[in-house]
PDB file of C-alpha atoms in Angstrom:
ATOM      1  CA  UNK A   1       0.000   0.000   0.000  1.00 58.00           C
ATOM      2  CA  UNK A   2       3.109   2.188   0.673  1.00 68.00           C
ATOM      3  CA  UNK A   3       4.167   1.654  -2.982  1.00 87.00           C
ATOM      4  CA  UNK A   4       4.281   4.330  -6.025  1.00 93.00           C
ATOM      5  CA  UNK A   5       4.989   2.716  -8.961  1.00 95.00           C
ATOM      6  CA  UNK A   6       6.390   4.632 -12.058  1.00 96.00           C
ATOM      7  CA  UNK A   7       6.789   4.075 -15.481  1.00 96.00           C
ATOM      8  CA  UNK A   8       8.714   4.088 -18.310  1.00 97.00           C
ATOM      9  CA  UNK A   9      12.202   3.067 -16.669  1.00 95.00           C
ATOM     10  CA  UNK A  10      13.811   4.665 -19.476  1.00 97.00           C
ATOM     11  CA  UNK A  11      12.497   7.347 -22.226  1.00 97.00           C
ATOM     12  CA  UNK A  12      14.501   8.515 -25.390  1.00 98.00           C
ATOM     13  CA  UNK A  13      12.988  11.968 -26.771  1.00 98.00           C
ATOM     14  CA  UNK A  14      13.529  14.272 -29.793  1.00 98.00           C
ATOM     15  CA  UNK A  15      14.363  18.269 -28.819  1.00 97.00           C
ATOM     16  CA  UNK A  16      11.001  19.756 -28.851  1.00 97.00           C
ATOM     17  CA  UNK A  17       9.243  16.622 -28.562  1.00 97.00           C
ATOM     18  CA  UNK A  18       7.096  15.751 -25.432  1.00 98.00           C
ATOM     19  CA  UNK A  19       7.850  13.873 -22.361  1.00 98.00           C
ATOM     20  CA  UNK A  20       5.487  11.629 -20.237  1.00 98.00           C
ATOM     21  CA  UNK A  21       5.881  10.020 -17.295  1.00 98.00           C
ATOM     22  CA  UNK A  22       3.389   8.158 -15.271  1.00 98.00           C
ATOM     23  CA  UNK A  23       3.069   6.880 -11.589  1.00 98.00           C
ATOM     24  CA  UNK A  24       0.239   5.512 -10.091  1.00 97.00           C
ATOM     25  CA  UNK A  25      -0.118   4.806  -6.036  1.00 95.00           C
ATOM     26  CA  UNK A  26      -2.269   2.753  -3.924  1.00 92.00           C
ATOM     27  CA  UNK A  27      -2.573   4.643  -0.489  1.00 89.00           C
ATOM     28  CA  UNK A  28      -5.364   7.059  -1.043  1.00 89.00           C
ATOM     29  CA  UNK A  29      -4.569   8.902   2.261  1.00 87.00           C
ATOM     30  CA  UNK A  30      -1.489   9.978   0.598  1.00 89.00           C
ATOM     31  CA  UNK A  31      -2.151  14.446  -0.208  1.00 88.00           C
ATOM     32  CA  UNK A  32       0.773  15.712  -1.939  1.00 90.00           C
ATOM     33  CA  UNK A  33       2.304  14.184  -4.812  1.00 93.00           C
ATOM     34  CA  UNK A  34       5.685  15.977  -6.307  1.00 93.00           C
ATOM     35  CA  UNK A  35       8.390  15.355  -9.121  1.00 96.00           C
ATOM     36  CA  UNK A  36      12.000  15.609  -8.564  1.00 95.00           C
ATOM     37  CA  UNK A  37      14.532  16.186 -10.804  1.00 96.00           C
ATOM     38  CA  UNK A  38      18.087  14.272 -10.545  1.00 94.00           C
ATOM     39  CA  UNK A  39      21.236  15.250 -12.238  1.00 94.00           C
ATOM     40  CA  UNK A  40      23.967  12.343 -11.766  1.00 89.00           C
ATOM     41  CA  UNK A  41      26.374  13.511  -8.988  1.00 86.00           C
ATOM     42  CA  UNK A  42      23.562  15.866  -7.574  1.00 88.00           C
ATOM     43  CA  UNK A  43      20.708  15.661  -4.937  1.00 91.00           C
ATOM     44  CA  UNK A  44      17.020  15.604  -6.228  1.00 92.00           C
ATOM     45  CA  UNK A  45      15.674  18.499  -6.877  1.00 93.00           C
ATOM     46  CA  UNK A  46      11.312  19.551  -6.767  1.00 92.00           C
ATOM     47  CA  UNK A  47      10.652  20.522  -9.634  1.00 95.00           C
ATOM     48  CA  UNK A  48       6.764  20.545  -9.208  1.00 94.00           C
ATOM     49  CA  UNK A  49       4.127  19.282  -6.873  1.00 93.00           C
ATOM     50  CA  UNK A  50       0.663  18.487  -6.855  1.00 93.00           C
ATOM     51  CA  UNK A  51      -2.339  18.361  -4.286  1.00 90.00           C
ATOM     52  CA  UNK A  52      -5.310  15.624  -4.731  1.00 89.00           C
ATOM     53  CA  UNK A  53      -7.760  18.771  -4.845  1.00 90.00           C
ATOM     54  CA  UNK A  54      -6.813  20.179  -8.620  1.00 92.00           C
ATOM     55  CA  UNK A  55      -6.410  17.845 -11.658  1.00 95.00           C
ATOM     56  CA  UNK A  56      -3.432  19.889 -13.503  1.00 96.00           C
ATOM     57  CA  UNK A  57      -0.933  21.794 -12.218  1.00 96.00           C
ATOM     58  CA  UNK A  58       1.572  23.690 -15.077  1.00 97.00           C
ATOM     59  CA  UNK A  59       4.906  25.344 -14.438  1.00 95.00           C
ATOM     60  CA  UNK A  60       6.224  26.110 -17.526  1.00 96.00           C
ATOM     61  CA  UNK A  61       6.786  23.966 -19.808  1.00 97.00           C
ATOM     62  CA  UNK A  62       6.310  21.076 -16.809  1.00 97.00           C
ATOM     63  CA  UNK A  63       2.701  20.118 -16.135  1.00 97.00           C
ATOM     64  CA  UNK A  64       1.702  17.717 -13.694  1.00 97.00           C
ATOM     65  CA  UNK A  65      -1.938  15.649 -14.285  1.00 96.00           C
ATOM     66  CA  UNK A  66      -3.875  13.864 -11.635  1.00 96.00           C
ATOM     67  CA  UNK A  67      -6.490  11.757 -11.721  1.00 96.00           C
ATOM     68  CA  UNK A  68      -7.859  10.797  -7.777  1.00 94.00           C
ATOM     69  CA  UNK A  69     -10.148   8.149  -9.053  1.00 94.00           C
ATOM     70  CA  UNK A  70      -7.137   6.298 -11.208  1.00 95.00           C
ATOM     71  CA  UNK A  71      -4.845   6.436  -8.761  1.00 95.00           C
ATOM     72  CA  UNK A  72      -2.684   8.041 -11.157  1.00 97.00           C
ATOM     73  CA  UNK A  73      -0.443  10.996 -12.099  1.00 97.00           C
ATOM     74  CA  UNK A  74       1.712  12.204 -14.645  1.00 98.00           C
ATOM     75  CA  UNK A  75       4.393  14.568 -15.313  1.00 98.00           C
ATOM     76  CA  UNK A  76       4.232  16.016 -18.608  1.00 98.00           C
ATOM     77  CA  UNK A  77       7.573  18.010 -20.240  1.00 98.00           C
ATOM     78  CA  UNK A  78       6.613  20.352 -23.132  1.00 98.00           C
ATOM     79  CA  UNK A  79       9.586  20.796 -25.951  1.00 98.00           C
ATOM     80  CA  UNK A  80      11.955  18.598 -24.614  1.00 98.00           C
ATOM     81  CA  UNK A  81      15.537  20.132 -24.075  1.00 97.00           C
ATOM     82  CA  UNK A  82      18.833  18.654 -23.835  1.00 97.00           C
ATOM     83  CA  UNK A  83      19.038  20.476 -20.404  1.00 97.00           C
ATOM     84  CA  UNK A  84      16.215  18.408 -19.012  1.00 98.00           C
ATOM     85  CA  UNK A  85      18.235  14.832 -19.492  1.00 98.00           C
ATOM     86  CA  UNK A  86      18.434  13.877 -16.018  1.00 97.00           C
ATOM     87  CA  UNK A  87      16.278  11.255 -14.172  1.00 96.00           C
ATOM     88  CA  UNK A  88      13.189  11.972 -12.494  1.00 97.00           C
ATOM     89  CA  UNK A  89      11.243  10.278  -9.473  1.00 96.00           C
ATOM     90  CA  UNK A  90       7.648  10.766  -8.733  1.00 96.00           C
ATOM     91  CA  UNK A  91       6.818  10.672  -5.082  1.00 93.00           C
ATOM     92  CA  UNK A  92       4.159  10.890  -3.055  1.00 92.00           C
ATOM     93  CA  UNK A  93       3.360  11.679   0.714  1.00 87.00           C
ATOM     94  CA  UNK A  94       0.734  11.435   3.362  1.00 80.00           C
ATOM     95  CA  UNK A  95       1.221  15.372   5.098  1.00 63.00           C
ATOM     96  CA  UNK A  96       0.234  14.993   8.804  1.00 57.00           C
ATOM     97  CA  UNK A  97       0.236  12.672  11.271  1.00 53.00           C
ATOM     98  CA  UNK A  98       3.816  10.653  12.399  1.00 51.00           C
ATOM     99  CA  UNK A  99       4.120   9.181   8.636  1.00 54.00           C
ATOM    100  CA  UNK A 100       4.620  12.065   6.544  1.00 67.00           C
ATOM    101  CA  UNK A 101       7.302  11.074   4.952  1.00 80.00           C
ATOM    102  CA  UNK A 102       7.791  10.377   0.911  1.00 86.00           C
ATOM    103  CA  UNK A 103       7.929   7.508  -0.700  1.00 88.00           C
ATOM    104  CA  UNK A 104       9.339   7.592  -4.143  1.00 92.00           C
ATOM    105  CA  UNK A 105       9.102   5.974  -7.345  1.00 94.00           C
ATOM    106  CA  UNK A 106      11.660   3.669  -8.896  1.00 93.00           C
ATOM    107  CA  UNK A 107      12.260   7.027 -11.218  1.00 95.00           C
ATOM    108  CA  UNK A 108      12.740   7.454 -15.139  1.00 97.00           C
ATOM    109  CA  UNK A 109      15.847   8.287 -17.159  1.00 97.00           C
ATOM    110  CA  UNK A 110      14.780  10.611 -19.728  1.00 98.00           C
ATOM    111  CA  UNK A 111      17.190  11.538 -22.485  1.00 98.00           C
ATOM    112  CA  UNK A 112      16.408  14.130 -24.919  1.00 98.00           C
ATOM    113  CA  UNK A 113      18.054  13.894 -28.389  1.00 97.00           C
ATOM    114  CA  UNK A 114      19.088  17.190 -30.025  1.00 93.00           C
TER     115      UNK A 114
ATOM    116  CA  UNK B   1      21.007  31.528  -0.027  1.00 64.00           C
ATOM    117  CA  UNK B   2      19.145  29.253   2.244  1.00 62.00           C
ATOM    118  CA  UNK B   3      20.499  25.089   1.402  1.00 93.00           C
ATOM    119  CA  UNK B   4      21.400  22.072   2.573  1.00 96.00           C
ATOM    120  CA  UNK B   5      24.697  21.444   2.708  1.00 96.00           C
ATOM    121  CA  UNK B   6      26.714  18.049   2.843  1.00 96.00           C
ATOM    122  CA  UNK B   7      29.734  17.115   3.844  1.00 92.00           C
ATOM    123  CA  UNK B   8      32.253  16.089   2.623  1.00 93.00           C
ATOM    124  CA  UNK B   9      30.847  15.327  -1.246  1.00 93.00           C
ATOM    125  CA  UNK B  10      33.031  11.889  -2.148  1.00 96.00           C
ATOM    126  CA  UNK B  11      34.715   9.571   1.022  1.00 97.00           C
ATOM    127  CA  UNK B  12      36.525   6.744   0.893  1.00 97.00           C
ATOM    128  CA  UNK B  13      36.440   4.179   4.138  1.00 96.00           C
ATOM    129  CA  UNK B  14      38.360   1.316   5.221  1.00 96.00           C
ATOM    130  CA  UNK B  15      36.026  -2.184   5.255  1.00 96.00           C
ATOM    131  CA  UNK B  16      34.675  -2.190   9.132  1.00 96.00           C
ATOM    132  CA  UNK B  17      36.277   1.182   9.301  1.00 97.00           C
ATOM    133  CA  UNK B  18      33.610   3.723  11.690  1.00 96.00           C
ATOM    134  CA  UNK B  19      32.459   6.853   9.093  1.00 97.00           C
ATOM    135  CA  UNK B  20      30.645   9.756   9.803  1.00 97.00           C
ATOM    136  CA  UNK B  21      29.178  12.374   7.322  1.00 97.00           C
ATOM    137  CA  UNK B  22      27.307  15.617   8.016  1.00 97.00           C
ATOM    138  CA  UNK B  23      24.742  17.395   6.804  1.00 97.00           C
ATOM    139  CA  UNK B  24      23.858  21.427   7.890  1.00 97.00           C
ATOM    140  CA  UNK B  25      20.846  23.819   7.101  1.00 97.00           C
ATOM    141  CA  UNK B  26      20.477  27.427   7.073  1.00 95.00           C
ATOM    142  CA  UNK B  27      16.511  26.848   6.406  1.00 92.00           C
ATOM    143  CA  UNK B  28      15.851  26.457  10.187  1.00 92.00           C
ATOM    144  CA  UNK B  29      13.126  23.234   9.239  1.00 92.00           C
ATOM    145  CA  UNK B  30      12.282  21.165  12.167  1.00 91.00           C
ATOM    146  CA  UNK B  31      12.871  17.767  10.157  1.00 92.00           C
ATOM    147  CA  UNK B  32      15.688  16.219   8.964  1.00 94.00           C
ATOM    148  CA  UNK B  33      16.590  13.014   6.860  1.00 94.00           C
ATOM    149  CA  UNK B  34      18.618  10.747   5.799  1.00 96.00           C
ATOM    150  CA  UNK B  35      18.386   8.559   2.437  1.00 95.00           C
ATOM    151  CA  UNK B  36      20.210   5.867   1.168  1.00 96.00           C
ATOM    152  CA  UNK B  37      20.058   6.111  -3.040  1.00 94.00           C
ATOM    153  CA  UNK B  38      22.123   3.361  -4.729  1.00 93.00           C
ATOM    154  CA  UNK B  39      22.940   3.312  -8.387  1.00 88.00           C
ATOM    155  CA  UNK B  40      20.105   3.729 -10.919  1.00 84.00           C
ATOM    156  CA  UNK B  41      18.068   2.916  -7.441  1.00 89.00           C
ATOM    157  CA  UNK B  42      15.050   5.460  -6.047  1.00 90.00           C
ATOM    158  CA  UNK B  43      16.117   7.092  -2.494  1.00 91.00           C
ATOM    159  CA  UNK B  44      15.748   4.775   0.360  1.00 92.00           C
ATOM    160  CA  UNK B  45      14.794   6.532   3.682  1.00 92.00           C
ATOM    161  CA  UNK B  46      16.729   5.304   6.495  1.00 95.00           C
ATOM    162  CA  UNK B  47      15.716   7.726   9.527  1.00 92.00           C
ATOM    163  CA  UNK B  48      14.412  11.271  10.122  1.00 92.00           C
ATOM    164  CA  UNK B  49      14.802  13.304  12.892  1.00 93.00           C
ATOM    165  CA  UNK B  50      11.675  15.840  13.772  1.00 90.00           C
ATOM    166  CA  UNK B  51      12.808  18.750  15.895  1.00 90.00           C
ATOM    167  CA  UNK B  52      15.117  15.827  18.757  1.00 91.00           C
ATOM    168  CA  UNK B  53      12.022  12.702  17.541  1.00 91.00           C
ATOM    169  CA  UNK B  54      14.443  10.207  16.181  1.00 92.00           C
ATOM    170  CA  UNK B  55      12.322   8.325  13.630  1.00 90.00           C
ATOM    171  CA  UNK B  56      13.996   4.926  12.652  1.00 91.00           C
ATOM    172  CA  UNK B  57      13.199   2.958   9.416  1.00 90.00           C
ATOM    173  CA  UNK B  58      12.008  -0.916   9.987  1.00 89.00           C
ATOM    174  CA  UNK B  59      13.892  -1.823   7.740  1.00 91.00           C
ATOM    175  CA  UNK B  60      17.381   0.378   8.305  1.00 95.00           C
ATOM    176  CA  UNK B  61      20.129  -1.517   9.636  1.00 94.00           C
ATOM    177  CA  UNK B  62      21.644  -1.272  12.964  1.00 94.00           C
ATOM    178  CA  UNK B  63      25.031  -0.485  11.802  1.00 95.00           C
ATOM    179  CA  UNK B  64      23.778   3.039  10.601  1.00 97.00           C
ATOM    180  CA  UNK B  65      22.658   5.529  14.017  1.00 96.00           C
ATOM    181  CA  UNK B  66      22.031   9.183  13.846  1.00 96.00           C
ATOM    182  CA  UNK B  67      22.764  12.489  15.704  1.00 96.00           C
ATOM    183  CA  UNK B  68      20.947  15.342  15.689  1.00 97.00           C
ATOM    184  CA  UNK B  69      22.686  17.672  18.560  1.00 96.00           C
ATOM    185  CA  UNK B  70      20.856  20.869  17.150  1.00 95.00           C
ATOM    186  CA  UNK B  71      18.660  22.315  14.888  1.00 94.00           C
ATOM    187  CA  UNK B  72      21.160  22.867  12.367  1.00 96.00           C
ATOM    188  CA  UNK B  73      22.942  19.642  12.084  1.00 97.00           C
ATOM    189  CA  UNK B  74      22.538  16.139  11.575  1.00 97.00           C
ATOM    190  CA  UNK B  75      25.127  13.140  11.122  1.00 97.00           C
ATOM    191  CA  UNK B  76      24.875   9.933  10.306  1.00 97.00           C
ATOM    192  CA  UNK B  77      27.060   7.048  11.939  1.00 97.00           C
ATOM    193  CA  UNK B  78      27.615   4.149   9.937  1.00 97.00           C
ATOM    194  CA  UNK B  79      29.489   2.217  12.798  1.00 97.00           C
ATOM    195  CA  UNK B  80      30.890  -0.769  10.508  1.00 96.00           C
ATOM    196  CA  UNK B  81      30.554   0.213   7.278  1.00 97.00           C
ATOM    197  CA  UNK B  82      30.529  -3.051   4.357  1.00 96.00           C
ATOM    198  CA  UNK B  83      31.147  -3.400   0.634  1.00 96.00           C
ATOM    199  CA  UNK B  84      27.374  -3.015   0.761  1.00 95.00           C
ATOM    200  CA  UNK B  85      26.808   0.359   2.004  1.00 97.00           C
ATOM    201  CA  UNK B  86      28.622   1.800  -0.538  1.00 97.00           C
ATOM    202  CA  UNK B  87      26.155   4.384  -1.833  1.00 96.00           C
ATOM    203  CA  UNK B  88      25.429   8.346  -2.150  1.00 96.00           C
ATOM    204  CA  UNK B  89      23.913   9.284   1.180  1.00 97.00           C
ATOM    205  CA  UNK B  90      21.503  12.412   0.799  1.00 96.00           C
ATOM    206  CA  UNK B  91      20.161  14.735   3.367  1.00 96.00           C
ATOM    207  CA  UNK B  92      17.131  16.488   3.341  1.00 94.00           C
ATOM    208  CA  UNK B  93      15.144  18.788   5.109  1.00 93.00           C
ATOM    209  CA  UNK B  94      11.679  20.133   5.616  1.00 90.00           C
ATOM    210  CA  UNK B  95       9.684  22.596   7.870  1.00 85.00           C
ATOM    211  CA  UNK B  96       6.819  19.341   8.321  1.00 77.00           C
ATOM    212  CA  UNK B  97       6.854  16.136   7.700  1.00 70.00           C
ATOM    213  CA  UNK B  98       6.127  14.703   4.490  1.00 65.00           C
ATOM    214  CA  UNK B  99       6.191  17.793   2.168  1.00 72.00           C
ATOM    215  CA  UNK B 100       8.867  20.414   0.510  1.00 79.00           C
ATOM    216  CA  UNK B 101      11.617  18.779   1.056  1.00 88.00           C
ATOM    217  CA  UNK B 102      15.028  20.177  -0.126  1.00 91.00           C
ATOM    218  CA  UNK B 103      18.148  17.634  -0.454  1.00 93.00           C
ATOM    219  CA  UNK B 104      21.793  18.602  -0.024  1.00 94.00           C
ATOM    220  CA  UNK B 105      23.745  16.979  -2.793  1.00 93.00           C
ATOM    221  CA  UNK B 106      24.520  14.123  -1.145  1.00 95.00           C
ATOM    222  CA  UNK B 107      28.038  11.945  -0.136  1.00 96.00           C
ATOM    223  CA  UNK B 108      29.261   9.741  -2.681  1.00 96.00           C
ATOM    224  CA  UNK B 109      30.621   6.452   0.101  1.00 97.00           C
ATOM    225  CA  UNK B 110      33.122   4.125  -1.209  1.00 97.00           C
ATOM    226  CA  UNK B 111      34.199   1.090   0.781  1.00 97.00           C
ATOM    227  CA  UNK B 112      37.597  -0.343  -0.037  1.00 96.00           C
TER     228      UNK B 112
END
């Protein structure tokens, strides 16, 4: 139940093409839901998060989709850039109470072809 | 600017040899953790401290303790370290649990 499960494992993208990634969870008491963004050598880093009470959330060219019924949200990267080749984990988090801590996907490499 | 900061970024330790790496904010959040993140492997939570709460993993090893002895600072202790625990070790911080959290960039830990 504690599991977020993300897919693909690995994505090869054209420059100005568009990147999707998908996770879906089981724990519906989990209430935030964000994407980080890993650079090898570096820490993750949020690049955008998501509450269970809207159904899209866009920063830029990142949007974020949810769908509370499904289970299931996406992250969405508009004209893929070179710049955004990195891998990137889904998580998702239950806010109050003892447990609030994040579980995270198995993450996605994504590289983007110029 | 307000980070997370690790130290140091790459160590090398003996097999069985005691290591200790920090971790230091300047965001003043009451939690603090510590993940595990092997190669091509999600983060792996071992422990989290909230404010002095010392939260321990089921599933985290004994060899690997924590000290939190203020706000700002947090190590982690891995007593015995084995071929096995090589790994990055990344801290992160929020002001609650669960949500905004905001990772130093991490300790590369080789065991020779």
């Amino acid at each position: 139940q504690q599991q977020v499960k993300q897919s693909p494992q690995s994505l090869i993208v054209q420059k100005g093409g568009i990147s999707i990634i998908n996770c879906a969870y089981e724990n519906t008491a989990f209430d935030y839901f964000p994407w980080y963004q890993q650079f090898p050598g570096k820490g993750p880093a949020l690049l955008i998060a998501i509450r269970p009470d809207v159904s899209e959330k866009k920063e830029g060219r990142f949007t974020i989709s949810f769908n509370k019924s499904a289970k299931q949200f996406s992250l969405h990267i508009m004209d893929s850039q070179p710049g955004d080749s990195a891998t990137y984990f889904c998580a998702a988090s239950k806010g109050s109470g003892n447990t609030g801590k994040l579980i995270f996907g198995q993450g996605t490499t994504l590289q983007v072809k110029p | 600017d307000a980070m997370v900061i690790q130290n140091p970024r790459y160590q090398v330790t003996q097999f069985g040899k005691p290591v200790t790496l920090s971790c230091s904010q300047t965001l003043n959040h009451n939690v603090m953790y510590w993940y595990q993140q092997k190669s091509s492997q999600a983060p792996k939570l071992l422990f989290h401290y909230y404010d002095k709460d010392f939260n321990n993993e089921a599933d985290t090893p004994d060899n690997f303790q924590s000290r939190r002895p203020n706000t700002s600072f947090c190590f982690l202790d891995i007593r015995s370290p084995g071929l096995g625990d090589a790994a990055m070790y990344l801290c992160a911080t929020s002001r609650d649990r669960g949500q905004g959290y905001t990772f130093g960039s991490g300790t590369r830990l080789t065991v020779v």
